[in-house]
Amino acid sequence: MAAAFAKELETYEAKKHELLAESAGKFVVIHNDEVAGVWDTYEDALRAGYERFKLVPFLVKQITPIEPVLNFTRDVPLCHR
């Protein structure tokens, strides 16, 4: 994801201080170097992004001071029923 959204993540980092001060915990929509807006929920931000940019890639990201650590593994046993 990082390579696909390099410009958007760069824009987020450049605006992060301002976004945190005004909208911590909310969700921002970014396309290239444009901050398209901030919404209370992920769903609202995603909907607004599709309305504005259609199928052109855009980033929806929660505005947080610390990035959450996400772990994924492929070593998950199959569930047999």
Short mmCIF file of C-alpha atoms in Angstrom, two decimals:
data_model
loop_
_atom_site.label_atom_id
_atom_site.label_comp_id
_atom_site.label_asym_id
_atom_site.label_seq_id
_atom_site.Cartn_x
_atom_site.Cartn_y
_atom_site.Cartn_z
CA MET A 1 0.00 0.00 0.00
CA ALA A 2 2.76 2.45 0.84
CA ALA A 3 4.17 2.47 -2.71
CA ALA A 4 0.73 2.89 -4.26
CA PHE A 5 -0.11 5.83 -1.98
CA ALA A 6 3.35 7.37 -1.55
CA LYS A 7 2.23 10.89 -2.53
CA GLU A 8 -0.88 10.72 -0.31
CA LEU A 9 1.14 9.49 2.68
CA GLU A 10 3.72 12.22 2.08
CA THR A 11 0.88 14.78 2.07
CA TYR A 12 -0.54 13.29 5.28
CA GLU A 13 2.84 13.55 7.02
CA ALA A 14 3.27 17.16 5.86
CA LYS A 15 -0.18 18.12 7.21
CA LYS A 16 -0.22 15.77 10.23
CA HIS A 17 0.46 18.45 12.86
CA GLU A 18 -2.39 20.60 11.60
CA LEU A 19 -4.76 17.63 11.19
CA LEU A 20 -4.03 16.38 14.72
CA ALA A 21 -4.65 19.82 16.21
CA GLU A 22 -8.01 20.20 14.48
CA SER A 23 -9.34 16.68 13.87
CA ALA A 24 -7.61 13.98 15.92
CA GLY A 25 -9.45 10.66 15.73
CA LYS A 26 -11.38 11.60 12.59
CA PHE A 27 -10.78 10.38 9.02
CA VAL A 28 -9.10 12.37 6.25
CA VAL A 29 -9.45 11.89 2.50
CA ILE A 30 -6.31 12.66 0.49
CA HIS A 31 -5.77 12.51 -3.27
CA ASN A 32 -2.22 13.25 -4.46
CA ASP A 33 -1.28 16.40 -2.53
CA GLU A 34 -4.86 17.54 -1.85
CA VAL A 35 -6.57 17.13 1.50
CA ALA A 36 -10.16 16.76 0.33
CA GLY A 37 -11.71 16.93 3.79
CA VAL A 38 -12.18 15.34 7.19
CA TRP A 39 -15.13 13.22 8.37
CA ASP A 40 -16.19 11.70 11.67
CA THR A 41 -16.38 8.11 10.41
CA TYR A 42 -14.47 5.93 7.96
CA GLU A 43 -17.69 5.17 6.11
CA ASP A 44 -18.52 8.86 5.62
CA ALA A 45 -14.97 9.62 4.44
CA LEU A 46 -15.01 6.70 2.01
CA ARG A 47 -18.41 7.72 0.63
CA ALA A 48 -17.23 11.31 0.14
CA GLY A 49 -14.05 10.11 -1.54
CA TYR A 50 -15.99 8.02 -4.05
CA GLU A 51 -18.44 10.85 -4.71
CA ARG A 52 -15.60 13.27 -5.41
CA PHE A 53 -12.92 11.09 -7.06
CA LYS A 54 -15.03 8.18 -8.41
CA LEU A 55 -12.65 5.26 -9.06
CA VAL A 56 -9.46 7.35 -9.07
CA PRO A 57 -7.34 6.09 -6.12
CA PHE A 58 -7.52 8.16 -2.95
CA LEU A 59 -6.46 7.56 0.63
CA VAL A 60 -8.76 7.42 3.64
CA LYS A 61 -6.75 7.51 6.87
CA GLN A 62 -7.56 7.95 10.52
CA ILE A 63 -5.79 10.93 12.04
CA THR A 64 -3.80 9.54 14.97
CA PRO A 65 -0.68 10.70 16.82
CA ILE A 66 0.72 7.16 16.90
CA GLU A 67 0.28 4.67 14.06
CA PRO A 68 -1.25 1.39 15.24
CA VAL A 69 0.85 -1.72 14.77
CA LEU A 70 -0.96 -4.33 12.69
CA ASN A 71 0.30 -7.89 12.56
CA PHE A 72 -0.74 -10.43 9.98
CA THR A 73 0.33 -14.02 9.70
CA ARG A 74 -0.08 -16.72 7.14
CA ASP A 75 0.42 -19.38 9.79
CA VAL A 76 -3.24 -19.61 10.74
CA PRO A 77 -4.58 -23.17 10.86
CA LEU A 78 -7.61 -23.95 8.74
CA CYS A 79 -10.89 -24.20 10.55
CA HIS A 80 -12.44 -27.61 9.97
CA ARG A 81 -16.10 -28.19 10.65
#
